[in-house]
Amino acid sequence: MSVVEIQTKVYEGQKPGTSGLRKAVKVFQQEHYTENFVQAILTALGDQLTGSTLIVGGDGRYYVKEAVEKIIRIAAANGVGKLIVGQNGILSTPAVSTLIRKYKTQGGIVLTASHNPGGPNADFGIKFNCDNGGPAPDNVTNQIYELTKSIKSYKTAPNINIDITKIQTHNLVVDGKSFVVDIIDSVDDYVALMKEIFDFPSIKTLLQGSSSRPKFQILIDSLHGVTGIYVKRIFGLELGVDDASMVHVEPLEDFGGLHPDPNLTYAADLVNTVRNGTHDMGMAFDGDGDRNMIIGKKAFFVTPTDSVAVLAAHLDIIPYFQKTGIKGYARSMPTGAAIDRVAAKKKVECFEVPTGWKYFGNLMDAGRLSLCGEESFGTGSDHIREKDGIWAALAWLNIIAKLNKSIEEILKDHWITYGRNFFTRYDYENCAIEDASRVMAEVETKIQDPSFKGTKLSSGNKVYVVGEADNYSYKDPIDGSVATKQGLRVLFEDGSRIIYRLSGTGSSGATIRLYVESYESDPTTFDKDAQEILKPLVGIALDLGKIKEFTGRNAPTVIT
Ligand code: VG1
Ligand code: CO
């Protein structure tokens, strides 16, 4: 097999966002566009590149197969020693992280736009994960981006044709050097890891029922994303869940037209079925399998903020943490602070990091973090370096099996012990970039005024006093790196918070995210609806950013 060098031109805007490069499929399909970015990833590996092993796989969306084919050829031509590729190009994001760690590779390339829709007219994405299994940190993605700005050519071995549908090892010689492509089962290694972490026998007893307790009925919705194949193996084969309880479990290139984002809006089917049915628990996952939504009987909603806090409170039930100990907790900045209260009570270290899983990795590598979460339906632990949807569902089941309580009872007990952090997020998707920028500028100007601190803001009969306000920046406690401009924060004296951010995962336009949180210790409030409790604060937030005026929107696209 011979190598050729292809001349190319620079494409503007190949800057990775919160989680990799995400653009419309049509953008990736432009001549040399995908190749340029892949070459930049490989070049950025520097000394590690020659003879390296990399994992390659994606969420099964449209264009994954084409991209895998291109990566195989470009990797071969650049002196990579071995690629481990999921069958049909399919690997969930948590599975890629698992494989990088298990086979101690130099990293992996994840082909996904995660929760963004798929298909020829929707989105695609490419993300690089480093040798710890986690998304590349800012210094690496910046380096990749710099390389894309000056690229003149890329190398490829155009005659390589590998059948990625069959599990098989291909030994090639490229330019006189050995090059191996190992097509592997997409699920095996991940399942093995889950079985080491959790108490599968007791989860199985819970799901099958026993003489002392009826079957705990679950309904799983994979939204036609990648988790379908993992769900069928783990819940179907290993845990004996019947087919009718697992829906949308065939990965499809366009997710069957669904928006593979597990929230109350896009997983409405699941929510309605559970609301009207007899299920004890419903769960949904996103396109690439790193997000999860958990609901209880009659669709009792568990916010991601509460979910990670409840897991934190009961983490010692899970066999993995009995072995490793509980090293620390963390959440992303906009995530509600419920887990902080658990950490304080249990005297465990707790960190706040910017949005995006890449910020948790250093803490985990340094042995200071066991469990973390994001309000965006991301929950995970140091078993890998990505958030992990199926892991979160299994963690809940393991805890339910032990506590022998319903999800609602577990939550209510939690609030009695710790109080309740009411939380909501408003997303204004696909706004004009100028409109979204005006909202952010409006808030930033206001909060930078020295007199803003101490201001009383009111809505209805509620008055909130501003304690602090800033544009959030974070210094990594391990390597000292600093991330600035991570979101505008208004922190009130009573602990309530309003946060404004622009999304870094969209492929066009701008999405404003507004996060609102308030803490209540009065048990008479616990049963109240979050929207009702947070209404005054939301009103203040909308006014402060003049959101209606600048965006022309009367309501957000998604409320969580
Ligand atoms: C969103 C979420 C963030 C998450 C990121 C990647 O980012 O807010 O918490 O880490 O998506 O998730 P942004 O910049 O759009 O707010 V995934 O499942 O799309 O990889
Ligand atoms: Co995802």
PDB file of N, CA and C in Angstrom, residues 169-257:
ATOM      1  N   THR A 169      -9.184  -9.113  12.264  1.00  0.00           N
ATOM      2  CA  THR A 169      -7.958  -8.316  12.325  1.00  0.00           C
ATOM      3  C   THR A 169      -7.329  -8.260  10.933  1.00  0.00           C
ATOM      4  N   HIS A 170      -6.999  -7.077  10.483  1.00  0.00           N
ATOM      5  CA  HIS A 170      -6.381  -6.896   9.160  1.00  0.00           C
ATOM      6  C   HIS A 170      -4.934  -6.458   9.366  1.00  0.00           C
ATOM      7  N   ASN A 171      -3.998  -7.251   8.837  1.00  0.00           N
ATOM      8  CA  ASN A 171      -2.583  -6.886   8.936  1.00  0.00           C
ATOM      9  C   ASN A 171      -2.113  -6.375   7.592  1.00  0.00           C
ATOM     10  N   LEU A 172      -1.754  -5.112   7.534  1.00  0.00           N
ATOM     11  CA  LEU A 172      -1.338  -4.509   6.260  1.00  0.00           C
ATOM     12  C   LEU A 172       0.105  -4.039   6.366  1.00  0.00           C
ATOM     13  N   VAL A 173       0.677  -3.790   5.196  1.00  0.00           N
ATOM     14  CA  VAL A 173       1.975  -3.119   5.170  1.00  0.00           C
ATOM     15  C   VAL A 173       1.787  -1.837   4.359  1.00  0.00           C
ATOM     16  N   VAL A 174       2.051  -0.720   5.007  1.00  0.00           N
ATOM     17  CA  VAL A 174       1.848   0.569   4.352  1.00  0.00           C
ATOM     18  C   VAL A 174       3.192   1.281   4.302  1.00  0.00           C
ATOM     19  N   ASP A 175       3.641   1.558   3.102  1.00  0.00           N
ATOM     20  CA  ASP A 175       4.917   2.242   2.933  1.00  0.00           C
ATOM     21  C   ASP A 175       6.041   1.494   3.673  1.00  0.00           C
ATOM     22  N   GLY A 176       5.984   0.161   3.628  1.00  0.00           N
ATOM     23  CA  GLY A 176       7.022  -0.657   4.261  1.00  0.00           C
ATOM     24  C   GLY A 176       6.838  -0.877   5.754  1.00  0.00           C
ATOM     25  N   LYS A 177       5.810  -0.256   6.339  1.00  0.00           N
ATOM     26  CA  LYS A 177       5.610  -0.412   7.796  1.00  0.00           C
ATOM     27  C   LYS A 177       4.321  -1.175   8.091  1.00  0.00           C
ATOM     28  N   SER A 178       4.333  -1.877   9.213  1.00  0.00           N
ATOM     29  CA  SER A 178       3.147  -2.656   9.570  1.00  0.00           C
ATOM     30  C   SER A 178       2.022  -1.732  10.036  1.00  0.00           C
ATOM     31  N   PHE A 179       0.814  -2.041   9.612  1.00  0.00           N
ATOM     32  CA  PHE A 179      -0.365  -1.275  10.031  1.00  0.00           C
ATOM     33  C   PHE A 179      -1.501  -2.280  10.263  1.00  0.00           C
ATOM     34  N   VAL A 180      -2.052  -2.242  11.471  1.00  0.00           N
ATOM     35  CA  VAL A 180      -3.073  -3.219  11.845  1.00  0.00           C
ATOM     36  C   VAL A 180      -4.412  -2.519  12.046  1.00  0.00           C
ATOM     37  N   VAL A 181      -5.464  -3.088  11.492  1.00  0.00           N
ATOM     38  CA  VAL A 181      -6.812  -2.598  11.793  1.00  0.00           C
ATOM     39  C   VAL A 181      -7.584  -3.747  12.428  1.00  0.00           C
ATOM     40  N   ASP A 182      -7.973  -3.515  13.662  1.00  0.00           N
ATOM     41  CA  ASP A 182      -8.670  -4.548  14.422  1.00  0.00           C
ATOM     42  C   ASP A 182     -10.141  -4.133  14.515  1.00  0.00           C
ATOM     43  N   ILE A 183     -11.006  -4.858  13.815  1.00  0.00           N
ATOM     44  CA  ILE A 183     -12.440  -4.558  13.924  1.00  0.00           C
ATOM     45  C   ILE A 183     -12.976  -5.401  15.082  1.00  0.00           C
ATOM     46  N   ILE A 184     -13.487  -4.742  16.100  1.00  0.00           N
ATOM     47  CA  ILE A 184     -13.872  -5.481  17.317  1.00  0.00           C
ATOM     48  C   ILE A 184     -15.376  -5.374  17.590  1.00  0.00           C
ATOM     49  N   ASP A 185     -15.848  -6.268  18.440  1.00  0.00           N
ATOM     50  CA  ASP A 185     -17.229  -6.183  18.910  1.00  0.00           C
ATOM     51  C   ASP A 185     -17.387  -4.857  19.673  1.00  0.00           C
ATOM     52  N   SER A 186     -18.468  -4.130  19.375  1.00  0.00           N
ATOM     53  CA  SER A 186     -18.635  -2.784  19.943  1.00  0.00           C
ATOM     54  C   SER A 186     -18.992  -2.804  21.426  1.00  0.00           C
ATOM     55  N   VAL A 187     -19.422  -3.944  21.923  1.00  0.00           N
ATOM     56  CA  VAL A 187     -20.054  -3.977  23.243  1.00  0.00           C
ATOM     57  C   VAL A 187     -19.238  -4.738  24.302  1.00  0.00           C
ATOM     58  N   ASP A 188     -18.514  -5.788  23.885  1.00  0.00           N
ATOM     59  CA  ASP A 188     -17.876  -6.719  24.836  1.00  0.00           C
ATOM     60  C   ASP A 188     -17.118  -6.053  25.998  1.00  0.00           C
ATOM     61  N   ASP A 189     -16.181  -5.175  25.673  1.00  0.00           N
ATOM     62  CA  ASP A 189     -15.318  -4.624  26.715  1.00  0.00           C
ATOM     63  C   ASP A 189     -16.101  -3.735  27.683  1.00  0.00           C
ATOM     64  N   TYR A 190     -17.080  -3.026  27.113  1.00  0.00           N
ATOM     65  CA  TYR A 190     -17.890  -2.144  27.958  1.00  0.00           C
ATOM     66  C   TYR A 190     -18.745  -2.960  28.936  1.00  0.00           C
ATOM     67  N   VAL A 191     -19.339  -4.027  28.432  1.00  0.00           N
ATOM     68  CA  VAL A 191     -20.163  -4.883  29.305  1.00  0.00           C
ATOM     69  C   VAL A 191     -19.302  -5.469  30.425  1.00  0.00           C
ATOM     70  N   ALA A 192     -18.109  -5.911  30.059  1.00  0.00           N
ATOM     71  CA  ALA A 192     -17.214  -6.495  31.065  1.00  0.00           C
ATOM     72  C   ALA A 192     -16.931  -5.480  32.175  1.00  0.00           C
ATOM     73  N   LEU A 193     -16.723  -4.220  31.792  1.00  0.00           N
ATOM     74  CA  LEU A 193     -16.443  -3.185  32.793  1.00  0.00           C
ATOM     75  C   LEU A 193     -17.662  -2.973  33.704  1.00  0.00           C
ATOM     76  N   MET A 194     -18.848  -2.895  33.104  1.00  0.00           N
ATOM     77  CA  MET A 194     -20.053  -2.681  33.923  1.00  0.00           C
ATOM     78  C   MET A 194     -20.235  -3.812  34.936  1.00  0.00           C
ATOM     79  N   LYS A 195     -19.895  -5.028  34.508  1.00  0.00           N
ATOM     80  CA  LYS A 195     -20.079  -6.170  35.417  1.00  0.00           C
ATOM     81  C   LYS A 195     -19.072  -6.154  36.568  1.00  0.00           C
ATOM     82  N   GLU A 196     -17.925  -5.488  36.343  1.00  0.00           N
ATOM     83  CA  GLU A 196     -16.963  -5.344  37.441  1.00  0.00           C
ATOM     84  C   GLU A 196     -17.439  -4.284  38.442  1.00  0.00           C
ATOM     85  N   ILE A 197     -18.168  -3.274  37.926  1.00  0.00           N
ATOM     86  CA  ILE A 197     -18.520  -2.122  38.768  1.00  0.00           C
ATOM     87  C   ILE A 197     -19.739  -2.405  39.650  1.00  0.00           C
ATOM     88  N   PHE A 198     -20.763  -3.030  39.039  1.00  0.00           N
ATOM     89  CA  PHE A 198     -22.054  -3.139  39.725  1.00  0.00           C
ATOM     90  C   PHE A 198     -22.338  -4.559  40.208  1.00  0.00           C
ATOM     91  N   ASP A 199     -23.301  -4.628  41.080  1.00  0.00           N
ATOM     92  CA  ASP A 199     -23.777  -5.906  41.595  1.00  0.00           C
ATOM     93  C   ASP A 199     -24.876  -6.412  40.646  1.00  0.00           C
ATOM     94  N   PHE A 200     -24.469  -7.052  39.559  1.00  0.00           N
ATOM     95  CA  PHE A 200     -25.443  -7.516  38.570  1.00  0.00           C
ATOM     96  C   PHE A 200     -26.458  -8.499  39.149  1.00  0.00           C
ATOM     97  N   PRO A 201     -26.035  -9.466  39.988  1.00  0.00           N
ATOM     98  CA  PRO A 201     -27.053 -10.393  40.514  1.00  0.00           C
ATOM     99  C   PRO A 201     -28.186  -9.669  41.261  1.00  0.00           C
ATOM    100  N   SER A 202     -27.854  -8.666  42.074  1.00  0.00           N
ATOM    101  CA  SER A 202     -28.966  -8.049  42.810  1.00  0.00           C
ATOM    102  C   SER A 202     -29.797  -7.143  41.898  1.00  0.00           C
ATOM    103  N   ILE A 203     -29.179  -6.557  40.865  1.00  0.00           N
ATOM    104  CA  ILE A 203     -29.983  -5.784  39.898  1.00  0.00           C
ATOM    105  C   ILE A 203     -30.920  -6.737  39.147  1.00  0.00           C
ATOM    106  N   LYS A 204     -30.398  -7.911  38.835  1.00  0.00           N
ATOM    107  CA  LYS A 204     -31.216  -8.883  38.104  1.00  0.00           C
ATOM    108  C   LYS A 204     -32.410  -9.337  38.959  1.00  0.00           C
ATOM    109  N   THR A 205     -32.161  -9.571  40.221  1.00  0.00           N
ATOM    110  CA  THR A 205     -33.260  -9.970  41.115  1.00  0.00           C
ATOM    111  C   THR A 205     -34.314  -8.859  41.189  1.00  0.00           C
ATOM    112  N   LEU A 206     -33.834  -7.608  41.265  1.00  0.00           N
ATOM    113  CA  LEU A 206     -34.766  -6.471  41.295  1.00  0.00           C
ATOM    114  C   LEU A 206     -35.648  -6.474  40.049  1.00  0.00           C
ATOM    115  N   LEU A 207     -35.017  -6.664  38.893  1.00  0.00           N
ATOM    116  CA  LEU A 207     -35.746  -6.554  37.625  1.00  0.00           C
ATOM    117  C   LEU A 207     -36.627  -7.775  37.336  1.00  0.00           C
ATOM    118  N   GLN A 208     -36.244  -8.909  37.919  1.00  0.00           N
ATOM    119  CA  GLN A 208     -37.031 -10.125  37.697  1.00  0.00           C
ATOM    120  C   GLN A 208     -38.109 -10.319  38.758  1.00  0.00           C
ATOM    121  N   GLY A 209     -37.940  -9.664  39.886  1.00  0.00           N
ATOM    122  CA  GLY A 209     -38.855  -9.876  41.000  1.00  0.00           C
ATOM    123  C   GLY A 209     -38.448 -11.097  41.803  1.00  0.00           C
ATOM    124  N   SER A 210     -38.915 -11.164  43.042  1.00  0.00           N
ATOM    125  CA  SER A 210     -38.577 -12.300  43.903  1.00  0.00           C
ATOM    126  C   SER A 210     -39.767 -12.541  44.831  1.00  0.00           C
ATOM    127  N   SER A 211     -39.642 -13.518  45.698  1.00  0.00           N
ATOM    128  CA  SER A 211     -40.773 -13.817  46.592  1.00  0.00           C
ATOM    129  C   SER A 211     -41.056 -12.638  47.521  1.00  0.00           C
ATOM    130  N   SER A 212     -40.022 -11.822  47.809  1.00  0.00           N
ATOM    131  CA  SER A 212     -40.244 -10.732  48.756  1.00  0.00           C
ATOM    132  C   SER A 212     -40.601  -9.398  48.074  1.00  0.00           C
ATOM    133  N   ARG A 213     -40.450  -9.331  46.749  1.00  0.00           N
ATOM    134  CA  ARG A 213     -40.778  -8.040  46.120  1.00  0.00           C
ATOM    135  C   ARG A 213     -41.153  -8.251  44.662  1.00  0.00           C
ATOM    136  N   PRO A 214     -42.215  -7.553  44.214  1.00  0.00           N
ATOM    137  CA  PRO A 214     -42.610  -7.729  42.809  1.00  0.00           C
ATOM    138  C   PRO A 214     -41.548  -7.186  41.869  1.00  0.00           C
ATOM    139  N   LYS A 215     -41.644  -7.627  40.665  1.00  0.00           N
ATOM    140  CA  LYS A 215     -40.730  -7.181  39.611  1.00  0.00           C
ATOM    141  C   LYS A 215     -40.700  -5.651  39.524  1.00  0.00           C
ATOM    142  N   PHE A 216     -39.518  -5.071  39.480  1.00  0.00           N
ATOM    143  CA  PHE A 216     -39.354  -3.620  39.302  1.00  0.00           C
ATOM    144  C   PHE A 216     -39.375  -3.353  37.802  1.00  0.00           C
ATOM    145  N   GLN A 217     -40.461  -2.720  37.367  1.00  0.00           N
ATOM    146  CA  GLN A 217     -40.668  -2.583  35.912  1.00  0.00           C
ATOM    147  C   GLN A 217     -39.957  -1.353  35.355  1.00  0.00           C
ATOM    148  N   ILE A 218     -39.154  -1.557  34.331  1.00  0.00           N
ATOM    149  CA  ILE A 218     -38.468  -0.408  33.731  1.00  0.00           C
ATOM    150  C   ILE A 218     -38.845  -0.270  32.260  1.00  0.00           C
ATOM    151  N   LEU A 219     -38.684   0.934  31.751  1.00  0.00           N
ATOM    152  CA  LEU A 219     -38.863   1.183  30.324  1.00  0.00           C
ATOM    153  C   LEU A 219     -37.655   1.985  29.842  1.00  0.00           C
ATOM    154  N   ILE A 220     -36.971   1.464  28.832  1.00  0.00           N
ATOM    155  CA  ILE A 220     -35.742   2.091  28.343  1.00  0.00           C
ATOM    156  C   ILE A 220     -35.976   2.622  26.941  1.00  0.00           C
ATOM    157  N   ASP A 221     -35.551   3.872  26.692  1.00  0.00           N
ATOM    158  CA  ASP A 221     -35.688   4.453  25.355  1.00  0.00           C
ATOM    159  C   ASP A 221     -34.305   4.902  24.875  1.00  0.00           C
ATOM    160  N   SER A 222     -33.815   4.250  23.830  1.00  0.00           N
ATOM    161  CA  SER A 222     -32.493   4.622  23.306  1.00  0.00           C
ATOM    162  C   SER A 222     -32.583   5.677  22.213  1.00  0.00           C
ATOM    163  N   LEU A 223     -33.789   6.127  21.903  1.00  0.00           N
ATOM    164  CA  LEU A 223     -33.991   7.195  20.912  1.00  0.00           C
ATOM    165  C   LEU A 223     -33.253   6.895  19.600  1.00  0.00           C
ATOM    166  N   HIS A 224     -33.132   5.617  19.268  1.00  0.00           N
ATOM    167  CA  HIS A 224     -32.435   5.164  18.061  1.00  0.00           C
ATOM    168  C   HIS A 224     -30.971   5.585  18.008  1.00  0.00           C
ATOM    169  N   GLY A 225     -30.409   5.886  19.183  1.00  0.00           N
ATOM    170  CA  GLY A 225     -28.986   6.214  19.243  1.00  0.00           C
ATOM    171  C   GLY A 225     -28.159   4.945  19.451  1.00  0.00           C
ATOM    172  N   VAL A 226     -26.887   5.162  19.747  1.00  0.00           N
ATOM    173  CA  VAL A 226     -25.929   4.066  19.840  1.00  0.00           C
ATOM    174  C   VAL A 226     -26.211   3.122  21.006  1.00  0.00           C
ATOM    175  N   THR A 227     -26.880   3.623  22.060  1.00  0.00           N
ATOM    176  CA  THR A 227     -27.025   2.776  23.256  1.00  0.00           C
ATOM    177  C   THR A 227     -27.873   1.541  22.990  1.00  0.00           C
ATOM    178  N   GLY A 228     -28.675   1.558  21.899  1.00  0.00           N
ATOM    179  CA  GLY A 228     -29.516   0.394  21.607  1.00  0.00           C
ATOM    180  C   GLY A 228     -28.769  -0.925  21.724  1.00  0.00           C
ATOM    181  N   ILE A 229     -27.588  -0.999  21.123  1.00  0.00           N
ATOM    182  CA  ILE A 229     -26.873  -2.288  21.130  1.00  0.00           C
ATOM    183  C   ILE A 229     -26.328  -2.633  22.524  1.00  0.00           C
ATOM    184  N   TYR A 230     -26.036  -1.624  23.300  1.00  0.00           N
ATOM    185  CA  TYR A 230     -25.555  -1.859  24.666  1.00  0.00           C
ATOM    186  C   TYR A 230     -26.725  -2.254  25.568  1.00  0.00           C
ATOM    187  N   VAL A 231     -27.858  -1.595  25.339  1.00  0.00           N
ATOM    188  CA  VAL A 231     -29.057  -1.886  26.131  1.00  0.00           C
ATOM    189  C   VAL A 231     -29.503  -3.327  25.902  1.00  0.00           C
ATOM    190  N   LYS A 232     -29.530  -3.737  24.623  1.00  0.00           N
ATOM    191  CA  LYS A 232     -29.990  -5.095  24.328  1.00  0.00           C
ATOM    192  C   LYS A 232     -29.101  -6.131  25.014  1.00  0.00           C
ATOM    193  N   ARG A 233     -27.797  -5.892  24.983  1.00  0.00           N
ATOM    194  CA  ARG A 233     -26.890  -6.867  25.586  1.00  0.00           C
ATOM    195  C   ARG A 233     -26.976  -6.834  27.113  1.00  0.00           C
ATOM    196  N   ILE A 234     -26.893  -5.635  27.686  1.00  0.00           N
ATOM    197  CA  ILE A 234     -26.809  -5.542  29.151  1.00  0.00           C
ATOM    198  C   ILE A 234     -28.170  -5.802  29.802  1.00  0.00           C
ATOM    199  N   PHE A 235     -29.187  -5.053  29.346  1.00  0.00           N
ATOM    200  CA  PHE A 235     -30.488  -5.191  30.008  1.00  0.00           C
ATOM    201  C   PHE A 235     -31.226  -6.430  29.497  1.00  0.00           C
ATOM    202  N   GLY A 236     -31.147  -6.669  28.190  1.00  0.00           N
ATOM    203  CA  GLY A 236     -31.830  -7.823  27.624  1.00  0.00           C
ATOM    204  C   GLY A 236     -31.142  -9.122  28.009  1.00  0.00           C
ATOM    205  N   LEU A 237     -29.937  -9.334  27.490  1.00  0.00           N
ATOM    206  CA  LEU A 237     -29.257 -10.621  27.697  1.00  0.00           C
ATOM    207  C   LEU A 237     -28.788 -10.849  29.130  1.00  0.00           C
ATOM    208  N   GLU A 238     -28.121  -9.865  29.695  1.00  0.00           N
ATOM    209  CA  GLU A 238     -27.526 -10.072  31.024  1.00  0.00           C
ATOM    210  C   GLU A 238     -28.556  -9.993  32.146  1.00  0.00           C
ATOM    211  N   LEU A 239     -29.505  -9.059  32.018  1.00  0.00           N
ATOM    212  CA  LEU A 239     -30.412  -8.807  33.146  1.00  0.00           C
ATOM    213  C   LEU A 239     -31.837  -9.292  32.892  1.00  0.00           C
ATOM    214  N   GLY A 240     -32.064  -9.861  31.712  1.00  0.00           N
ATOM    215  CA  GLY A 240     -33.339 -10.521  31.455  1.00  0.00           C
ATOM    216  C   GLY A 240     -34.535  -9.612  31.238  1.00  0.00           C
ATOM    217  N   VAL A 241     -34.302  -8.360  30.861  1.00  0.00           N
ATOM    218  CA  VAL A 241     -35.420  -7.450  30.591  1.00  0.00           C
ATOM    219  C   VAL A 241     -36.060  -7.838  29.254  1.00  0.00           C
ATOM    220  N   ASP A 242     -37.415  -7.836  29.199  1.00  0.00           N
ATOM    221  CA  ASP A 242     -38.077  -8.278  27.976  1.00  0.00           C
ATOM    222  C   ASP A 242     -38.020  -7.201  26.878  1.00  0.00           C
ATOM    223  N   ASP A 243     -38.174  -7.646  25.634  1.00  0.00           N
ATOM    224  CA  ASP A 243     -38.031  -6.749  24.481  1.00  0.00           C
ATOM    225  C   ASP A 243     -38.982  -5.562  24.534  1.00  0.00           C
ATOM    226  N   ALA A 244     -40.198  -5.787  25.028  1.00  0.00           N
ATOM    227  CA  ALA A 244     -41.188  -4.712  25.033  1.00  0.00           C
ATOM    228  C   ALA A 244     -40.768  -3.549  25.937  1.00  0.00           C
ATOM    229  N   SER A 245     -39.833  -3.808  26.843  1.00  0.00           N
ATOM    230  CA  SER A 245     -39.401  -2.757  27.773  1.00  0.00           C
ATOM    231  C   SER A 245     -38.189  -1.983  27.257  1.00  0.00           C
ATOM    232  N   MET A 246     -37.796  -2.259  26.023  1.00  0.00           N
ATOM    233  CA  MET A 246     -36.644  -1.557  25.443  1.00  0.00           C
ATOM    234  C   MET A 246     -37.081  -1.019  24.085  1.00  0.00           C
ATOM    235  N   VAL A 247     -37.242   0.294  23.967  1.00  0.00           N
ATOM    236  CA  VAL A 247     -37.750   0.839  22.702  1.00  0.00           C
ATOM    237  C   VAL A 247     -36.691   1.690  21.991  1.00  0.00           C
ATOM    238  N   HIS A 248     -36.897   1.789  20.676  1.00  0.00           N
ATOM    239  CA  HIS A 248     -35.965   2.559  19.820  1.00  0.00           C
ATOM    240  C   HIS A 248     -34.529   2.076  19.994  1.00  0.00           C
ATOM    241  N   VAL A 249     -34.349   0.750  20.055  1.00  0.00           N
ATOM    242  CA  VAL A 249     -33.014   0.221  20.341  1.00  0.00           C
ATOM    243  C   VAL A 249     -32.239  -0.210  19.085  1.00  0.00           C
ATOM    244  N   GLU A 250     -32.744   0.146  17.896  1.00  0.00           N
ATOM    245  CA  GLU A 250     -31.956  -0.069  16.689  1.00  0.00           C
ATOM    246  C   GLU A 250     -31.245   1.247  16.376  1.00  0.00           C
ATOM    247  N   PRO A 251     -29.912   1.302  16.428  1.00  0.00           N
ATOM    248  CA  PRO A 251     -29.241   2.547  16.041  1.00  0.00           C
ATOM    249  C   PRO A 251     -29.560   2.879  14.577  1.00  0.00           C
ATOM    250  N   LEU A 252     -29.983   4.086  14.312  1.00  0.00           N
ATOM    251  CA  LEU A 252     -30.314   4.505  12.941  1.00  0.00           C
ATOM    252  C   LEU A 252     -29.501   5.734  12.563  1.00  0.00           C
ATOM    253  N   GLU A 253     -29.206   5.844  11.275  1.00  0.00           N
ATOM    254  CA  GLU A 253     -28.347   6.948  10.822  1.00  0.00           C
ATOM    255  C   GLU A 253     -28.990   8.314  11.048  1.00  0.00           C
ATOM    256  N   ASP A 254     -30.319   8.351  11.050  1.00  0.00           N
ATOM    257  CA  ASP A 254     -30.993   9.638  11.301  1.00  0.00           C
ATOM    258  C   ASP A 254     -31.782   9.597  12.608  1.00  0.00           C
ATOM    259  N   PHE A 255     -31.472   8.607  13.453  1.00  0.00           N
ATOM    260  CA  PHE A 255     -32.181   8.430  14.729  1.00  0.00           C
ATOM    261  C   PHE A 255     -33.693   8.350  14.518  1.00  0.00           C
ATOM    262  N   GLY A 256     -34.074   7.837  13.346  1.00  0.00           N
ATOM    263  CA  GLY A 256     -35.499   7.708  13.042  1.00  0.00           C
ATOM    264  C   GLY A 256     -36.224   9.048  13.069  1.00  0.00           C
ATOM    265  N   GLY A 257     -35.449  10.123  12.827  1.00  0.00           N
ATOM    266  CA  GLY A 257     -36.054  11.459  12.851  1.00  0.00           C
ATOM    267  C   GLY A 257     -36.201  12.010  14.259  1.00  0.00           C
TER     268      GLY A 257
END
